[in-house]
Amino acid sequence: MSIRKPLLFCLLGLTSLCAMPLAAALGESGGAASKGAVRADLTPEDRARVLAVTAPTGDFTKPEAFEIMQGGAATSMAWPDRDAFSHVSANQDFEGEDRFKLGNALFRKFWVSSPSSTEASDGLGPLYNARSCQSCHLKDGRGRVPEAGEEAVSLFLRLSVPPRTAEERAALADKRQTRIPEPTYGGQLQNFAVPGVRPEGRMVIDYRDEPVTFSDGTTVTLRAPTYSVADLQYGPMAKDVLLSPRLANPMIGLGLVEAIPEEDIRALADPEDADGDGISGRVSEVRDPETGAITLGRFGWKASTPSIKVQSAEAFAGDIGISTPLKTDAFGECSNVQAECRAAPSGIQERLGPVEAPDPVLDLVAFYSRNLAVPARRRVDDTAVLAGKKAFYEAGCAACHQPKFVTSRTAEDPAQRFQLIWPHSDFLLHDMGEGLADHRPVGDASGREWRTQPLWGIGLTETVGGGTYLHDGRARSLEEAILWHGGEAGAARAAYMGMDAETRSTLIEFLESL
């Protein structure tokens, strides 16, 4: 296994870690395991080594071995500038880099309405939120909350209604559906449309200030959002409609997350809080549309998606209105009662097949998404960062933001196999309290539950161009994001609020180093 070590490795002040072989950290074997999980890809000897290498540290006087390499051998060592989230996995081979570049071109591609003289680029909408994947995932990072008077592009408003019939309840129970779409406007409000079709409406965000005062007298003002809809073009929404915003997530490390063995994530679940620590993470189980099997959901704000390919297909359909072999409706989010939308031309071309984005478009976009590298840590041996790491652990943050895993030996892509990674997430559902509740169930997630957000790369959010945090971008700083934590994370929030100003500052410095 080779690791690229450019000059930047030393420019970042990490020369003491440059020469350490990854295999040494794993004793030549590895994989993630927790609480006695049994993995099919490991021998008993491997599992013992794994438990040792993924155990939480108690030594905060120095960095852990390979802590800099957040994404294992796939970690990008490029300079952490605005393109920090846009680099290929560092251990991809030349053929993989070529596929990555093709996927990148498709990820950035702007789709146009039909009919068009630009062959194989039409089929947009008819209703849509964005014209390209990159429009939502800015510089492959997170989305942006719209300014006053600006149309939302990378912040969506999801829609659903409670089940009303036995058939709808059965569809939710056997996981054929994760939610029931609003009868007229579907599963997502579409604020753009192709010529000749009316957009559905627009999202309205109102903020109110909520001051929070620390024990030392310091006051931070949170902004609490309220969401509504305006300018509806297809009649009123159902009175019992459930609204919930979604900010586009950063794209880095997705392939490594997909390569974490399912057993390791399940082993972290404690739905009845049997150990009495106040943390009761639950797994999200979903039906995989590719196989029809029930499997672990690990992607998305509610962990409602099983794979990168499925997530990509759903984004093509729901956000851009482009059909793929996994989501074949060429009219995207057009509901059956939106006649003018259903009557618009599609982008299907007979010679290319029955969908607007035929093979290998979806596979290339999924490959690209799977191989966006996690950037290297910065300042891992800085005194303040180490103190902040200690505060992070002592506050209980690591109980949900699980620092380490090792990926499967049998991962589909060799670049993701057998890597010690540091996502700082358990990928489980947690009750985050009333403050963050959207009261909109999705699959196994209740209206108060969210998947633990991975923290790798979070310190480069502003550098890349995001700048806000949480599922709807309400938090304008990492501190605000912490202060919105409640429910199972309430004790960690209280611990943070009980820290003196210097300790709080070091904890933020630790997060900024990720």
Coordinates of C-alpha atoms in Angstrom, one line a residue:
M1 CA 0.0 0.0 0.0
S2 CA 1.5 3.3 -1.1
I3 CA 0.8 6.8 0.3
R4 CA 1.7 9.9 -1.6
K5 CA 3.7 12.3 0.5
P6 CA 4.3 15.6 -1.3
L7 CA 6.3 18.4 0.1
L8 CA 3.1 19.9 1.6
F9 CA 3.2 17.1 4.2
C10 CA 6.1 18.8 5.8
L11 CA 4.9 22.4 5.0
L12 CA 1.9 21.6 7.2
G13 CA 4.3 21.0 10.2
L14 CA 3.7 17.3 10.2
T15 CA 7.2 16.0 9.5
S16 CA 7.2 13.7 12.5
L17 CA 4.3 11.7 10.9
C18 CA 5.6 11.7 7.3
A19 CA 7.4 8.4 7.4
M20 CA 5.0 6.3 9.5
P21 CA 3.6 3.4 7.5
L22 CA -0.2 2.9 7.8
A23 CA 0.3 -0.8 8.3
A24 CA 2.2 -0.1 11.5
A25 CA -0.8 1.5 13.0
L26 CA -2.8 -1.7 12.3
G27 CA -0.2 -4.3 12.9
E28 CA -0.3 -5.3 9.2
S29 CA -4.0 -6.1 9.6
G30 CA -7.1 -4.1 10.4
G31 CA -10.7 -3.1 10.1
A32 CA -13.1 -1.3 12.4
A33 CA -14.8 -3.0 15.2
S34 CA -16.6 -1.8 18.3
K35 CA -18.3 -3.4 21.3
G36 CA -17.5 -6.9 20.0
A37 CA -18.8 -6.6 16.5
V38 CA -18.1 -9.6 14.3
R39 CA -16.9 -8.8 10.8
A40 CA -16.9 -11.4 8.0
D41 CA -13.8 -9.9 6.4
L42 CA -11.6 -10.4 9.5
T43 CA -9.9 -13.2 11.3
P44 CA -10.1 -13.4 15.1
E45 CA -6.5 -12.1 15.2
D46 CA -7.5 -9.1 13.0
R47 CA -10.4 -8.3 15.2
A48 CA -8.2 -8.0 18.3
R49 CA -5.9 -5.7 16.5
V50 CA -8.9 -3.7 15.3
L51 CA -10.3 -3.2 18.7
A52 CA -6.9 -1.8 19.8
V53 CA -6.4 0.6 16.9
T54 CA -10.0 2.0 17.0
A55 CA -10.2 2.3 20.8
P56 CA -10.6 5.9 22.0
T57 CA -7.5 7.6 23.1
G58 CA -6.8 8.7 26.7
D59 CA -3.5 10.5 25.8
F60 CA -4.0 14.1 24.8
T61 CA -0.4 15.1 25.0
K62 CA 0.4 14.2 21.4
P63 CA -1.4 13.3 18.2
E64 CA -2.4 9.7 17.6
A65 CA -0.7 7.6 15.0
F66 CA -1.9 8.6 11.5
E67 CA -4.4 11.1 12.9
I68 CA -3.4 13.5 10.2
M69 CA -4.6 11.0 7.5
Q70 CA -8.3 11.5 8.1
G71 CA -9.1 9.5 4.9
G72 CA -6.4 6.9 5.3
A73 CA -4.2 6.4 2.2
A74 CA -6.9 8.2 0.2
T75 CA -6.3 11.5 2.1
S76 CA -5.6 14.5 0.0
M77 CA -2.4 16.4 0.9
A78 CA -3.1 19.3 -1.4
W79 CA -3.0 22.8 -0.1
P80 CA -6.2 23.5 1.9
D81 CA -7.6 26.2 -0.4
R82 CA -11.1 26.6 -2.0
D83 CA -10.5 23.4 -3.9
A84 CA -9.8 21.4 -0.8
F85 CA -12.8 19.2 -1.3
S86 CA -12.3 18.6 -5.0
H87 CA -9.3 16.3 -5.2
V88 CA -9.3 12.6 -6.2
S89 CA -8.5 9.9 -3.6
A90 CA -4.7 10.0 -3.3
N91 CA -4.4 6.2 -3.7
Q92 CA -6.5 5.9 -6.9
D93 CA -4.7 4.4 -9.9
F94 CA -4.4 6.2 -13.3
E95 CA -7.5 4.4 -14.7
G96 CA -9.4 5.5 -11.6
E97 CA -8.2 9.1 -12.0
D98 CA -9.5 9.1 -15.6
R99 CA -12.9 7.8 -14.4
F100 CA -12.9 10.5 -11.7
K101 CA -12.3 13.2 -14.3
L102 CA -15.2 11.9 -16.5
G103 CA -17.5 11.8 -13.4
N104 CA -16.4 15.3 -12.5
A105 CA -17.4 16.6 -15.9
L106 CA -20.8 15.0 -15.5
F107 CA -21.1 16.3 -12.0
R108 CA -20.5 19.9 -13.2
K109 CA -22.6 19.5 -16.4
F110 CA -25.5 22.0 -16.8
W111 CA -28.6 20.2 -18.1
V112 CA -31.0 22.1 -20.5
S113 CA -34.6 21.8 -21.3
S114 CA -36.0 19.6 -24.1
P115 CA -35.8 19.7 -27.1
S116 CA -32.3 20.9 -27.5
S117 CA -29.6 20.8 -30.2
T118 CA -27.2 19.7 -27.5
E119 CA -27.6 16.0 -27.6
A120 CA -27.5 14.0 -24.4
S121 CA -27.7 17.1 -22.3
D122 CA -31.4 17.8 -22.4
G123 CA -34.2 16.6 -20.2
L124 CA -33.9 19.2 -17.4
G125 CA -37.0 19.3 -15.1
P126 CA -39.7 20.1 -16.2
L127 CA -39.6 21.2 -12.5
Y128 CA -36.2 21.5 -10.8
N129 CA -34.2 23.0 -8.0
A130 CA -30.8 23.1 -9.8
R131 CA -29.3 22.5 -13.2
S132 CA -26.2 20.6 -12.1
C133 CA -24.9 18.6 -9.2
Q134 CA -22.2 21.2 -8.6
S135 CA -24.9 23.9 -8.2
C136 CA -26.0 22.4 -4.9
H137 CA -22.6 21.0 -3.7
L138 CA -20.6 24.2 -4.1
K139 CA -17.0 23.3 -4.8
D140 CA -18.0 19.8 -3.7
G141 CA -18.8 21.2 -0.2
R142 CA -22.0 22.0 1.5
G143 CA -24.8 24.2 0.2
R144 CA -25.5 27.8 0.9
V145 CA -28.5 29.4 2.6
P146 CA -30.0 32.0 0.3
E147 CA -29.7 35.7 1.1
A148 CA -32.8 37.9 1.5
G149 CA -34.6 38.1 -1.8
E150 CA -32.4 35.4 -3.4
E151 CA -33.8 32.1 -4.9
A152 CA -32.8 29.0 -2.9
V153 CA -30.6 26.6 -4.9
S154 CA -28.7 24.4 -2.5
L155 CA -31.3 24.6 0.3
F156 CA -34.3 22.5 -0.5
L157 CA -37.7 22.2 1.2
R158 CA -38.8 18.6 1.6
L159 CA -42.5 17.8 1.7
S160 CA -44.6 14.9 3.0
V161 CA -47.9 14.1 4.7
P162 CA -48.8 11.5 7.3
P163 CA -50.1 8.2 5.9
R164 CA -53.9 8.3 5.4
T165 CA -54.7 4.9 4.0
A166 CA -53.9 1.3 4.8
E167 CA -52.0 1.1 1.5
E168 CA -49.8 4.1 2.5
R169 CA -49.2 2.7 6.0
A170 CA -48.2 -0.7 4.5
A171 CA -45.8 1.0 2.0
L172 CA -44.0 2.7 5.0
A173 CA -44.1 -0.4 7.1
D174 CA -42.4 -2.6 4.5
K175 CA -40.1 0.2 3.5
R176 CA -41.2 0.5 -0.1
Q177 CA -41.4 4.2 0.7
T178 CA -39.7 6.4 3.3
R179 CA -42.4 9.0 3.4
I180 CA -45.7 9.9 1.7
P181 CA -45.3 12.8 -0.8
E182 CA -47.7 15.8 -0.6
P183 CA -50.5 14.9 -3.1
T184 CA -49.9 17.9 -5.4
Y185 CA -46.4 19.1 -4.9
G186 CA -44.6 15.8 -4.3
G187 CA -41.6 15.2 -2.1
Q188 CA -39.8 18.5 -2.7
L189 CA -40.8 22.0 -3.5
Q190 CA -39.5 22.9 -6.9
N191 CA -38.8 26.6 -7.3
F192 CA -37.6 26.5 -11.0
A193 CA -39.2 25.3 -14.2
V194 CA -38.5 25.0 -17.9
P195 CA -40.2 27.4 -20.3
G196 CA -43.9 26.8 -20.6
V197 CA -44.2 25.2 -17.1
R198 CA -44.9 27.1 -13.9
P199 CA -42.5 26.6 -11.0
E200 CA -44.3 25.3 -7.9
G201 CA -43.6 28.1 -5.5
R202 CA -40.9 29.4 -3.3
M203 CA -39.6 28.8 0.2
V204 CA -39.9 31.5 2.8
I205 CA -37.5 31.6 5.8
D206 CA -38.2 33.8 8.8
Y207 CA -35.6 34.0 11.6
R208 CA -36.0 35.1 15.2
D209 CA -33.2 35.7 17.7
E210 CA -32.6 33.4 20.6
P211 CA -29.9 34.6 23.0
V212 CA -27.9 32.0 25.0
T213 CA -25.8 33.1 28.0
F214 CA -22.9 31.1 29.4
S215 CA -22.1 30.9 33.1
D216 CA -19.2 33.4 32.6
G217 CA -21.7 36.0 31.2
T218 CA -20.8 35.6 27.5
T219 CA -23.9 35.8 25.3
V220 CA -24.3 34.2 21.9
T221 CA -27.3 34.9 19.7
L222 CA -28.8 31.9 17.8
R223 CA -31.1 32.3 14.9
A224 CA -34.2 30.1 15.0
P225 CA -35.8 29.6 11.6
T226 CA -39.5 29.2 10.6
Y227 CA -40.3 27.8 7.2
S228 CA -43.3 28.4 5.0
V229 CA -44.2 28.5 1.3
A230 CA -45.5 31.3 -0.9
D231 CA -46.6 31.9 -4.5
L232 CA -48.0 28.3 -4.9
Q233 CA -48.9 27.8 -8.6
Y234 CA -50.8 24.6 -8.4
G235 CA -53.3 25.2 -5.6
P236 CA -53.0 24.9 -1.9
M237 CA -50.9 22.3 -0.1
A238 CA -52.5 19.7 2.1
K239 CA -53.3 21.2 5.5
D240 CA -51.3 18.5 7.3
V241 CA -48.2 18.9 5.1
L242 CA -44.9 18.5 6.8
L243 CA -42.1 20.8 5.8
S244 CA -38.4 20.3 6.4
P245 CA -35.4 22.1 4.9
R246 CA -32.2 20.3 3.7
L247 CA -28.9 21.9 3.0
A248 CA -26.7 20.0 0.5
N249 CA -24.1 18.0 2.3
P250 CA -20.3 18.1 1.6
M251 CA -19.2 15.3 -0.7
I252 CA -15.8 14.3 0.7
G253 CA -15.2 10.8 2.0
L254 CA -18.4 9.2 0.8
G255 CA -16.7 6.1 -0.6
L256 CA -14.9 5.5 2.6
V257 CA -18.2 5.8 4.5
E258 CA -19.8 3.3 2.1
A259 CA -16.8 1.0 2.8
I260 CA -17.4 0.9 6.6
P261 CA -18.6 -2.6 7.4
E262 CA -22.3 -2.6 8.3
E263 CA -21.5 -4.7 11.4
D264 CA -19.3 -1.9 12.9
I265 CA -22.1 0.7 12.6
R266 CA -24.7 -1.7 14.0
A267 CA -22.4 -2.6 16.9
L268 CA -22.5 1.1 18.1
A269 CA -26.3 1.2 18.3
D270 CA -27.8 1.2 21.8
P271 CA -31.5 1.9 21.2
E272 CA -32.6 1.2 24.8
D273 CA -29.5 2.9 26.3
A274 CA -28.5 -0.3 28.0
D275 CA -25.2 1.2 29.2
G276 CA -27.0 4.1 30.8
D277 CA -24.8 6.8 29.2
G278 CA -27.8 8.8 27.9
I279 CA -26.9 8.0 24.3
S280 CA -29.3 5.7 22.5
G281 CA -28.3 5.7 18.8
R282 CA -30.5 3.7 16.4
V283 CA -29.7 2.2 13.0
S284 CA -31.7 3.3 10.0
E285 CA -32.9 0.4 7.9
V286 CA -34.0 1.0 4.3
R287 CA -34.9 -1.0 1.3
D288 CA -32.2 -0.8 -1.4
P289 CA -34.0 -0.2 -4.8
E290 CA -31.1 -1.9 -6.6
T291 CA -31.5 -5.2 -4.8
G292 CA -34.8 -5.0 -3.0
A293 CA -33.2 -6.1 0.2
I294 CA -33.4 -4.4 3.6
T295 CA -30.1 -2.9 4.5
L296 CA -28.4 -0.1 6.5
G297 CA -29.1 3.5 5.6
R298 CA -26.0 5.6 6.2
F299 CA -26.3 8.6 3.8
G300 CA -28.3 11.8 4.1
W301 CA -29.4 13.9 7.0
K302 CA -31.8 11.1 8.2
A303 CA -29.7 8.2 7.1
S304 CA -32.4 7.3 4.7
T305 CA -30.2 6.2 1.7
P306 CA -28.2 3.0 1.4
S307 CA -25.6 3.8 -1.2
I308 CA -23.9 6.6 -3.1
K309 CA -25.4 5.3 -6.4
V310 CA -28.9 5.4 -5.0
Q311 CA -28.3 8.9 -3.5
S312 CA -27.0 10.1 -6.9
A313 CA -30.0 8.7 -8.7
E314 CA -32.4 10.4 -6.2
A315 CA -30.6 13.7 -6.6
F316 CA -30.8 13.5 -10.4
A317 CA -34.5 12.8 -10.2
G318 CA -35.6 15.0 -7.4
D319 CA -33.3 18.0 -7.8
I320 CA -32.6 18.2 -11.6
G321 CA -35.5 16.2 -13.0
I322 CA -33.2 13.8 -14.9
S323 CA -34.1 10.1 -15.2
T324 CA -31.6 7.3 -14.7
P325 CA -31.7 3.5 -14.8
L326 CA -32.6 3.6 -11.0
K327 CA -35.2 6.4 -11.2
T328 CA -36.8 6.1 -14.6
D329 CA -39.6 8.7 -14.5
A330 CA -38.5 11.4 -17.1
F331 CA -40.7 14.0 -15.4
G332 CA -38.9 13.9 -12.1
E333 CA -40.9 15.6 -9.3
C334 CA -43.9 16.4 -11.5
S335 CA -47.0 14.9 -9.8
N336 CA -49.8 13.2 -11.7
V337 CA -52.1 16.3 -11.1
Q338 CA -49.6 18.7 -12.6
A339 CA -50.9 18.3 -16.2
E340 CA -48.7 21.0 -17.9
C341 CA -45.6 19.5 -16.3
R342 CA -46.5 16.0 -17.5
A343 CA -47.2 17.3 -21.0
A344 CA -43.8 18.9 -21.4
P345 CA -41.2 17.3 -23.7
S346 CA -38.7 14.9 -22.1
G347 CA -35.1 14.4 -22.9
I348 CA -35.4 10.7 -23.7
Q349 CA -33.7 9.8 -27.0
E350 CA -34.5 6.5 -28.5
R351 CA -31.0 5.8 -29.7
L352 CA -29.6 6.3 -26.2
G353 CA -32.2 4.2 -24.3
P354 CA -35.3 4.7 -22.2
V355 CA -33.9 7.3 -19.7
E356 CA -32.4 10.8 -20.0
A357 CA -29.0 9.9 -18.4
P358 CA -28.3 6.4 -19.6
D359 CA -25.4 4.2 -18.6
P360 CA -22.6 5.0 -17.7
V361 CA -23.6 8.5 -16.5
L362 CA -24.9 7.4 -13.1
D363 CA -22.0 5.0 -12.5
L364 CA -19.4 7.7 -13.4
V365 CA -21.1 10.3 -11.1
A366 CA -21.2 7.8 -8.3
F367 CA -17.5 6.9 -8.9
Y368 CA -16.7 10.6 -8.7
S369 CA -18.7 11.0 -5.5
R370 CA -17.1 8.0 -4.1
N371 CA -13.6 9.3 -4.6
L372 CA -13.6 12.9 -3.5
A373 CA -10.8 12.9 -1.0
V374 CA -10.9 13.9 2.6
P375 CA -8.3 16.7 3.2
A376 CA -5.4 16.1 5.7
R377 CA -5.7 17.4 9.2
R378 CA -3.9 20.6 10.1
R379 CA -2.1 21.5 13.4
V380 CA -2.6 18.1 14.9
D381 CA 0.3 18.6 17.3
D382 CA -0.6 22.1 18.3
T383 CA -1.0 22.5 22.0
A384 CA -4.4 24.3 21.8
V385 CA -5.7 21.7 19.3
L386 CA -4.7 18.9 21.6
A387 CA -6.4 20.7 24.6
G388 CA -9.5 21.1 22.5
K389 CA -9.5 17.4 21.6
K390 CA -9.4 16.6 25.3
A391 CA -12.3 18.9 25.9
F392 CA -14.2 17.3 23.0
Y393 CA -13.8 13.8 24.6
E394 CA -14.5 14.9 28.1
A395 CA -17.7 16.7 27.1
G396 CA -18.9 13.4 25.6
C397 CA -19.0 14.6 22.0
A398 CA -17.1 11.5 20.9
A399 CA -19.9 9.3 22.1
C400 CA -21.8 10.1 18.9
H401 CA -19.0 11.6 16.8
Q402 CA -17.2 8.2 16.8
P403 CA -13.6 9.1 15.8
K404 CA -12.3 6.0 14.0
F405 CA -13.2 3.1 11.8
V406 CA -11.3 0.8 9.5
T407 CA -12.9 0.0 6.2
S408 CA -13.6 -3.4 4.8
R409 CA -11.0 -5.6 3.2
T410 CA -13.5 -6.4 0.6
A411 CA -14.8 -2.9 -0.3
E412 CA -15.8 -2.7 -4.0
D413 CA -13.1 -0.1 -4.8
P414 CA -9.5 -1.0 -3.9
A415 CA -8.9 2.6 -3.0
Q416 CA -11.3 2.3 -0.1
R417 CA -10.2 -1.1 1.2
F418 CA -8.6 -1.6 4.6
Q419 CA -8.2 2.1 5.5
L420 CA -7.9 3.6 9.0
I421 CA -10.3 6.6 8.7
W422 CA -11.4 9.4 11.1
P423 CA -15.0 10.5 10.1
H424 CA -16.1 11.4 13.6
S425 CA -19.5 10.0 13.2
D426 CA -21.3 6.8 14.2
F427 CA -23.8 7.1 11.3
L428 CA -26.7 6.4 13.7
L429 CA -29.9 8.2 14.4
H430 CA -30.1 10.3 17.5
D431 CA -32.8 12.3 19.2
M432 CA -31.4 15.9 19.0
G433 CA -34.1 17.5 21.0
E434 CA -36.9 19.9 20.3
G435 CA -34.7 22.8 19.1
L436 CA -33.6 20.8 16.0
A437 CA -36.8 18.8 15.5
D438 CA -38.5 19.1 12.2
H439 CA -41.4 16.8 13.3
R440 CA -41.2 15.1 9.9
P441 CA -40.5 11.3 10.0
V442 CA -38.5 9.8 7.2
G443 CA -38.1 6.0 7.1
D444 CA -36.9 4.9 10.6
A445 CA -36.0 8.4 11.7
S446 CA -38.6 10.3 13.8
G447 CA -39.2 14.0 13.6
R448 CA -36.6 14.6 16.4
E449 CA -33.9 12.2 15.0
W450 CA -30.9 13.0 12.8
R451 CA -27.9 11.1 11.6
T452 CA -24.7 12.1 13.3
Q453 CA -23.0 14.4 10.9
P454 CA -19.3 13.4 10.0
L455 CA -16.9 16.1 11.1
W456 CA -14.0 15.5 8.8
G457 CA -13.3 18.6 6.7
I458 CA -15.6 20.8 8.9
G459 CA -12.7 23.1 9.6
L460 CA -12.5 24.0 5.9
T461 CA -16.2 24.8 5.5
E462 CA -15.7 28.6 5.2
T463 CA -12.5 28.1 3.1
V464 CA -14.4 26.1 0.5
G465 CA -17.3 28.5 0.5
G466 CA -20.1 27.0 2.8
G467 CA -20.0 29.0 6.0
T468 CA -23.1 27.7 7.7
Y469 CA -23.9 24.5 9.6
L470 CA -26.6 22.0 10.6
H471 CA -29.3 20.5 8.3
D472 CA -30.7 23.9 7.4
G473 CA -27.7 26.2 7.7
R474 CA -29.2 28.1 10.7
A475 CA -25.9 28.0 12.6
R476 CA -23.4 30.6 11.4
S477 CA -20.5 29.3 13.4
L478 CA -19.4 26.0 15.0
E479 CA -20.3 27.4 18.4
E480 CA -23.8 28.1 17.3
A481 CA -24.0 24.5 15.9
I482 CA -23.0 23.1 19.3
L483 CA -25.5 25.3 21.2
W484 CA -28.4 23.9 19.0
H485 CA -27.6 20.3 20.3
G486 CA -30.2 18.9 22.6
G487 CA -31.9 15.6 23.4
E488 CA -29.2 12.9 23.6
A489 CA -26.6 15.6 23.0
G490 CA -27.9 17.8 25.8
A491 CA -25.3 16.7 28.3
A492 CA -22.5 17.5 25.8
R493 CA -24.0 20.9 25.2
A494 CA -24.3 21.6 28.9
A495 CA -20.6 20.5 29.4
Y496 CA -19.6 23.0 26.7
M497 CA -21.6 25.8 28.3
G498 CA -19.9 25.0 31.6
M499 CA -16.4 25.4 30.2
D500 CA -14.4 28.6 30.7
A501 CA -13.9 30.8 27.6
E502 CA -10.4 29.5 27.0
T503 CA -11.4 25.8 27.0
R504 CA -14.4 26.6 24.7
S505 CA -11.9 28.3 22.3
T506 CA -9.6 25.2 22.2
L507 CA -12.5 22.9 21.5
I508 CA -13.4 25.1 18.5
E509 CA -9.8 25.0 17.4
F510 CA -9.8 21.2 17.5
L511 CA -12.9 21.2 15.3
E512 CA -11.3 23.7 12.9
S513 CA -8.3 21.4 12.6
L514 CA -10.5 18.5 11.2

